[in-house]
Short mmCIF file of C-alpha atoms in Angstrom, two decimals:
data_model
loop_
_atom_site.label_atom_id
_atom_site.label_comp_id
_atom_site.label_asym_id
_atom_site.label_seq_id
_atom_site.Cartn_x
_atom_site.Cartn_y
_atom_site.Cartn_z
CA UNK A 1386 -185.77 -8.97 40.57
CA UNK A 1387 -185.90 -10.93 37.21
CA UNK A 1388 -185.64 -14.15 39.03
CA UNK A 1389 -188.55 -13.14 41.62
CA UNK A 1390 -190.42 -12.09 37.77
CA UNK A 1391 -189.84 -15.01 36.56
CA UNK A 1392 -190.70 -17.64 39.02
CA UNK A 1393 -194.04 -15.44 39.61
CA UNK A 1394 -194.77 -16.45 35.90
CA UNK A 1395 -193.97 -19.96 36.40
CA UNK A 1396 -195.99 -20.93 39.28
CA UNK A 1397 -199.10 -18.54 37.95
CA UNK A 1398 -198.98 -20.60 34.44
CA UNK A 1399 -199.09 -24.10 36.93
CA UNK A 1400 -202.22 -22.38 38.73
CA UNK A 1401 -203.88 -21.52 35.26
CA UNK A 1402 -203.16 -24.99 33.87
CA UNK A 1403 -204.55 -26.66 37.19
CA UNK A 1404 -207.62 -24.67 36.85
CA UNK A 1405 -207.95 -25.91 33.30
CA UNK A 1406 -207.80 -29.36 35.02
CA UNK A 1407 -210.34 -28.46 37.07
CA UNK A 1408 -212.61 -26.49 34.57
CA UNK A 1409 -212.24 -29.53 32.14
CA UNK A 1410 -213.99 -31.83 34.95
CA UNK A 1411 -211.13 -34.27 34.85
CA UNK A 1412 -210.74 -34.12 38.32
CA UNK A 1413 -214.24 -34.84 39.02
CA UNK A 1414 -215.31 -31.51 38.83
CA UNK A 1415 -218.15 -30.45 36.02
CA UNK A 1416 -217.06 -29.39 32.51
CA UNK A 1417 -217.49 -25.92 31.37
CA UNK A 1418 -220.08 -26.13 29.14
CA UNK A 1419 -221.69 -28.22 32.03
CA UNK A 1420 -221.77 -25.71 34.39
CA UNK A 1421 -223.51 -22.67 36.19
CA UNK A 1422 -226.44 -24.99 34.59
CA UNK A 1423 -225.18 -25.08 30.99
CA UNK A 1424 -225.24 -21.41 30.78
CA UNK A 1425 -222.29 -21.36 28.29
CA UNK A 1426 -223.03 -24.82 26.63
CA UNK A 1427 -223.00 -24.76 22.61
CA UNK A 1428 -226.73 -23.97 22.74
CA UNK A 1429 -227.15 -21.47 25.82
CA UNK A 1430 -227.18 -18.40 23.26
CA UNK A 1431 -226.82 -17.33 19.58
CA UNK A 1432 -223.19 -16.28 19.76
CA UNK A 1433 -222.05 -19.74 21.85
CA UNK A 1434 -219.31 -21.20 20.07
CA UNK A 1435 -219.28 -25.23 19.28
CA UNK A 1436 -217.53 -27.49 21.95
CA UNK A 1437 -214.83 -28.61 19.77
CA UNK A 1438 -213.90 -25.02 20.07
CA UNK A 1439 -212.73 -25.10 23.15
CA UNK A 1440 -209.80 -27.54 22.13
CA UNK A 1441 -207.62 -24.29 21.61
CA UNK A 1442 -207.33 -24.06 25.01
CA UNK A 1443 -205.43 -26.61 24.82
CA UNK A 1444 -202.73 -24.78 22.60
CA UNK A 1445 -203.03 -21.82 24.69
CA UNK A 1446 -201.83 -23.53 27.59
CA UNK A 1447 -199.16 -25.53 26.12
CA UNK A 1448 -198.20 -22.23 24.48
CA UNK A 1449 -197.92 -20.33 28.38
CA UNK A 1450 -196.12 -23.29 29.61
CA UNK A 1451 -193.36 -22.73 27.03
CA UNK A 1452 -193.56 -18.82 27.53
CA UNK A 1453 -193.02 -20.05 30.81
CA UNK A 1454 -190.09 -21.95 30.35
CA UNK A 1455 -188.40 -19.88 27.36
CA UNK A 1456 -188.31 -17.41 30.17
CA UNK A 1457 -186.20 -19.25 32.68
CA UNK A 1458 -183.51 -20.06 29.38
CA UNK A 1459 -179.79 -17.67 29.13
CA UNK A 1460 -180.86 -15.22 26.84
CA UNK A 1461 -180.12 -11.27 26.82
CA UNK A 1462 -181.54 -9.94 23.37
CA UNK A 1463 -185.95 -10.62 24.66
CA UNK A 1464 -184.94 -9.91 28.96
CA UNK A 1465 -186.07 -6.17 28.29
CA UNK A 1466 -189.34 -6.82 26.30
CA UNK A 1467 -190.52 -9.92 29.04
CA UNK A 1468 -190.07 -7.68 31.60
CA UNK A 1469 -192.09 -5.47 30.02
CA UNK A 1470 -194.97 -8.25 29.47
CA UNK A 1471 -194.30 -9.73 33.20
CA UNK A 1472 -197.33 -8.15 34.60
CA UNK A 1473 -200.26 -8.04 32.18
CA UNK A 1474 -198.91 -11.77 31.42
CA UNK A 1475 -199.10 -12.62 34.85
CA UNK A 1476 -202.18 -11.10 35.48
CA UNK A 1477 -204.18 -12.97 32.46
CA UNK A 1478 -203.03 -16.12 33.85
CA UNK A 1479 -203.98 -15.97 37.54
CA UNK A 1480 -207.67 -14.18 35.97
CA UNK A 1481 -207.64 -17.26 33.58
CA UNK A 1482 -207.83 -19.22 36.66
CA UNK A 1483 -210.26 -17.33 38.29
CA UNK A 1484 -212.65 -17.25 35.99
CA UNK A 1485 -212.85 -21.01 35.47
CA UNK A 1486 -212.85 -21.39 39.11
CA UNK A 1487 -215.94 -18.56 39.20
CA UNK A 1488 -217.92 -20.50 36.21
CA UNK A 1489 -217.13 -23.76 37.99
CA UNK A 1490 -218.66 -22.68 41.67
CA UNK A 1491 -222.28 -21.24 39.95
CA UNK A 1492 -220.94 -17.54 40.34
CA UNK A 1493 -221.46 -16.67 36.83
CA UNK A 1494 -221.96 -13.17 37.54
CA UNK A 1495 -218.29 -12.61 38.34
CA UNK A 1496 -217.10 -14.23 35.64
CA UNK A 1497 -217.96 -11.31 33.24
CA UNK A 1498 -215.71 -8.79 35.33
CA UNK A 1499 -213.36 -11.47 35.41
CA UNK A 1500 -213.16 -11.76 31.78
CA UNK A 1501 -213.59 -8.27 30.86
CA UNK A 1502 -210.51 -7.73 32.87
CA UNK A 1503 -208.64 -10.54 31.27
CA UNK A 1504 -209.52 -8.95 28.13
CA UNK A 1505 -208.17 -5.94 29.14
CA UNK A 1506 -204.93 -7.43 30.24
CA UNK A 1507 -204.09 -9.16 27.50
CA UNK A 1508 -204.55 -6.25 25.06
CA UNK A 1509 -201.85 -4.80 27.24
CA UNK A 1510 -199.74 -7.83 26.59
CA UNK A 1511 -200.64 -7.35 23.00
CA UNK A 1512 -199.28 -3.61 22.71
CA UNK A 1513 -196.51 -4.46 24.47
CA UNK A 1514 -195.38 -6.66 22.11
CA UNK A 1515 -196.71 -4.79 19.03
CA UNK A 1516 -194.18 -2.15 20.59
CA UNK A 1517 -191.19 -4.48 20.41
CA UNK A 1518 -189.23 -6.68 18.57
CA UNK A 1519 -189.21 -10.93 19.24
CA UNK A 1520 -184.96 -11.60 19.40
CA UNK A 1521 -186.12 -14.86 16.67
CA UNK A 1522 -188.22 -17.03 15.19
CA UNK A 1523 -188.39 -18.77 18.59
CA UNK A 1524 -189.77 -15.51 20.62
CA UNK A 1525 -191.93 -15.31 18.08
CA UNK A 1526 -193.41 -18.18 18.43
CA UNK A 1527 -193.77 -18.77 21.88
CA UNK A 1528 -194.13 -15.81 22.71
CA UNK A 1529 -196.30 -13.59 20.22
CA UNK A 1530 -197.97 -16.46 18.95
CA UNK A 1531 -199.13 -17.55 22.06
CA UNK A 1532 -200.57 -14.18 23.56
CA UNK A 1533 -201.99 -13.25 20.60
CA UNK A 1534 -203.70 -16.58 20.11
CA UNK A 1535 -204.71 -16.25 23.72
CA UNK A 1536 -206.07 -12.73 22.95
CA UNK A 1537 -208.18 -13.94 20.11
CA UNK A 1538 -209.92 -16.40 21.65
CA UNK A 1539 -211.06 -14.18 24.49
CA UNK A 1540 -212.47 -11.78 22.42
CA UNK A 1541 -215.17 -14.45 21.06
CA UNK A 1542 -215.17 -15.96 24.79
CA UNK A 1543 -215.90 -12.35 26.09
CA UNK A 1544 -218.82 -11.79 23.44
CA UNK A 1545 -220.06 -15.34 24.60
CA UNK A 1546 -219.88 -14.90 28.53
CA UNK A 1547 -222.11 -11.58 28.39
CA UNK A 1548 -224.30 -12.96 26.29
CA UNK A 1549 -224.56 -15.89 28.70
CA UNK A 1550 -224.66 -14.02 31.65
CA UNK A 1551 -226.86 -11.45 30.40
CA UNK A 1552 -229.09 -14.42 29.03
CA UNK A 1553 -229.00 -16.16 32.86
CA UNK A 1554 -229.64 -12.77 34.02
CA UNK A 1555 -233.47 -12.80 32.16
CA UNK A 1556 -232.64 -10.45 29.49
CA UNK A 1557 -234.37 -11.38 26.25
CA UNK A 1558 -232.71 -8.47 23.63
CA UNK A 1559 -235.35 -5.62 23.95
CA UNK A 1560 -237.65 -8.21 21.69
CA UNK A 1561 -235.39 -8.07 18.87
CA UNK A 1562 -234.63 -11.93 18.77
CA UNK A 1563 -231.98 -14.31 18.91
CA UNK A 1564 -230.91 -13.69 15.18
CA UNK A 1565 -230.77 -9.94 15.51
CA UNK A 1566 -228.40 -10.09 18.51
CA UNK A 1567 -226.46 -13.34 16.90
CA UNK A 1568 -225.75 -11.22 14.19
CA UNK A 1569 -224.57 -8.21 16.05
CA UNK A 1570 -222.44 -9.48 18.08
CA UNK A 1571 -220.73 -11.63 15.56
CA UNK A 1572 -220.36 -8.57 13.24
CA UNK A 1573 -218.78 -7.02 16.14
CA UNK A 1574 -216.58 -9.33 16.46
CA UNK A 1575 -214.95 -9.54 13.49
CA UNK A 1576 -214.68 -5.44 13.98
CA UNK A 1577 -212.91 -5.96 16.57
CA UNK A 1578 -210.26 -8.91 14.55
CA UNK A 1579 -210.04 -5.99 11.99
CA UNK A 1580 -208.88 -3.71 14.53
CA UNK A 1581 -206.51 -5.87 15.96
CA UNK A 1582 -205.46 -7.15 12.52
CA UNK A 1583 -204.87 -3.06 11.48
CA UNK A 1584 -203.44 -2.05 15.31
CA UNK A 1585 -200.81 -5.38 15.46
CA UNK A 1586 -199.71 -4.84 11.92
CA UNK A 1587 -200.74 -8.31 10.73
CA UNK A 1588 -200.30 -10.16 13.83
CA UNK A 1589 -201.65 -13.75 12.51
CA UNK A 1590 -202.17 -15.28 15.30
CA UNK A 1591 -205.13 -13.66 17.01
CA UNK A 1592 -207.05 -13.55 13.50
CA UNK A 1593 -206.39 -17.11 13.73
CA UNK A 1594 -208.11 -18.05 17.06
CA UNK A 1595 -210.81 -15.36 16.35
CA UNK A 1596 -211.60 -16.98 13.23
CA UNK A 1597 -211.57 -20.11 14.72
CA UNK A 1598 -214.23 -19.36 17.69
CA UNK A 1599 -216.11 -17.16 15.04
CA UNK A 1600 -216.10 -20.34 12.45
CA UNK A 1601 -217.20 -22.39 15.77
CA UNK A 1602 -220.34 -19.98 16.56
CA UNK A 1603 -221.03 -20.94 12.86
CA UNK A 1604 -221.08 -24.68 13.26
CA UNK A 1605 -223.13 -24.28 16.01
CA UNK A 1606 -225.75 -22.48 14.72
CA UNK A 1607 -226.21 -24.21 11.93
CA UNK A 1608 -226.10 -27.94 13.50
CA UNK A 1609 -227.52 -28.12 16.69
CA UNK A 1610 -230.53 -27.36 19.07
CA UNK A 1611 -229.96 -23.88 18.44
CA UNK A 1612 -230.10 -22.91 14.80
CA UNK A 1613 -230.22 -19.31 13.60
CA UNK A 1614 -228.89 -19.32 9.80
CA UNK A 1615 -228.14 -15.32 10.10
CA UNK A 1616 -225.91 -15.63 13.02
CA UNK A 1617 -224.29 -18.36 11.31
CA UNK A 1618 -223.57 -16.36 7.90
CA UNK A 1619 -222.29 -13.30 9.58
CA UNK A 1620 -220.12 -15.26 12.18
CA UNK A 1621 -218.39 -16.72 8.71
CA UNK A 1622 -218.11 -13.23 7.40
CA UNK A 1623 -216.90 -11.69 10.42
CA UNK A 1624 -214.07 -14.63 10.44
CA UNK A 1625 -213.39 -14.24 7.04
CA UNK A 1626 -213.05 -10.44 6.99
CA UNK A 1627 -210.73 -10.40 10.20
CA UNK A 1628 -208.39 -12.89 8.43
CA UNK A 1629 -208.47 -11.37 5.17
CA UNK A 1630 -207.38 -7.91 6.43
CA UNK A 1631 -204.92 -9.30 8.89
CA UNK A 1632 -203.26 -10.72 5.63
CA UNK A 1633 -203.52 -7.69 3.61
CA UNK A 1634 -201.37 -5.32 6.54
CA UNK A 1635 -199.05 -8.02 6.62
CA UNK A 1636 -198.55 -8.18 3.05
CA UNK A 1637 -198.82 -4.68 2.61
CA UNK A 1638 -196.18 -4.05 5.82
CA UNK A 1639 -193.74 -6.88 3.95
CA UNK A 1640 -193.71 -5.00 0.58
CA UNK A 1641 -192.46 -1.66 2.70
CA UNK A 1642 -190.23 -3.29 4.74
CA UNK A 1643 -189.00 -4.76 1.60
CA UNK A 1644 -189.08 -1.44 -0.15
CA UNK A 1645 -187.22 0.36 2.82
CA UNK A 1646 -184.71 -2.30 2.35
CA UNK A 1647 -184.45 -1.89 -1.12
CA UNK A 1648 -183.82 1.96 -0.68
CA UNK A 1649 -181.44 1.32 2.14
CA UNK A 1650 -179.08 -0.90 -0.33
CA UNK A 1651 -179.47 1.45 -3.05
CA UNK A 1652 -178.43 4.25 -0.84
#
């Protein structure tokens, strides 16, 4: 059963990395940011993140193709906690696909379930491993770092794709205006990095990538066809206040481990 598990993995990370192919118009198809008309292009809505932003994809998917891999290696101390993660881990990489695939065939209406879901999923992959222990340094890496980078980013890709498809959809924000809903939504965002941040105990890799897409939206609305200054300011304040609480519950979860330790020893 753990062989069947594991080859599942393997050939859903090769269909998530050829629909990154695919989505990245290298094989003659049309970029992203190019398609479903340039509805999620830098300057489609306030909360769009800059293109270079998109180049953590490509750590992402070098990251599943060594989760991939690590999996298939003789190990016994991590078989447990993957086979735990098989599923939602599975699951975000065959929706990965699909929702590049949606985007990339002018169905952007399906790509917000699509990505909702894959949000979903990989918060499941996220408690699961907030649950249990990497065996090493390795696990942790490959493993941990990559889901929870992957989980970061889709929480600012999430808050961009409604706001894109809402936006494609005719909505225009009650009359409030671009900056009021730029704003929000960034501000939500970073709620949600502090939640994760507090929930994963310090996880730093998903207040990385949020930060990241967050420090993106900045960029972009500060140099570019789309400029609203107040989106801009709270997308760096939402980044910063994710990353600055993720590294407070670490700290704070490293002096009582290191306390518990001490206690331990003088015990």
């Amino acid at each position: 059963m753990r062989w069947f598990r594991k080859i599942v993995i393997a050939a859903s990370a090769v269909i998530a990395v050829v629909g990154s192919f695919i989505g990245s118009g290298a094989a003659g198809g049309t970029p992203i940011q190019d398609a479903a008309g340039g509805a999620l292009s830098a300057s489609s809505t306030a909360i769009a993140p800059g293109g270079p932003a998109f180049g953590i994809w490509s750590v992402i998917y070098v990251g599943l193709i060594a989760f991939a891999v690590w999996q298939f290696l003789p190990r016994r101390a991590d078989q447990a906690r993957h086979d735990r993660l098989a599923v939602p881990a599975t699951l975000s990489l065959l929706l990965n696909a699909a929702w590049i695939l949606s985007v990339q065939f002018g169905f952007l209406w399906a790509s917000e379930p699509i990505i909702v879901a894959l949000l979903g999923v990989l918060v499941w992959a996220f408690v699961v491993l907030r649950r249990t222990r990497p065996s090493g340094i390795v696990e942790a890496i490959v493993t941990d770092g990559t889901f929870g980078l992957y989980l970061g980013w889709v929480c600012v890709a999430t808050a961009a794709n409604t706001a894109a498809v809402l936006t494609a959809a005719g909505f225009r924000g009650f009359g409030l205006g671009q900056d009021v809903w730029g704003v929000g939504v960034a501000l939500v965002a970073g709620l949600v990095g502090v939640l994760v941040a507090i929930g994963g105990r310090g996880r730093l890799s998903p207040a990385v990538s949020l930060g990241w897409g967050l420090a993106w939206v900045a960029v972009a609305r500060l140099d570019g066809p789309l400029v609203s200054v107040p989106t801009a300011v709270a997308a760096i304040v939402a980044a910063g206040a994710a990353v600055v609480v993720t590294l407070v519950v670490r700290a704070r979860a490293g002096w009582s481990a290191a306390r518990a330790a001490g206690a331990a020893r003088v015990s």
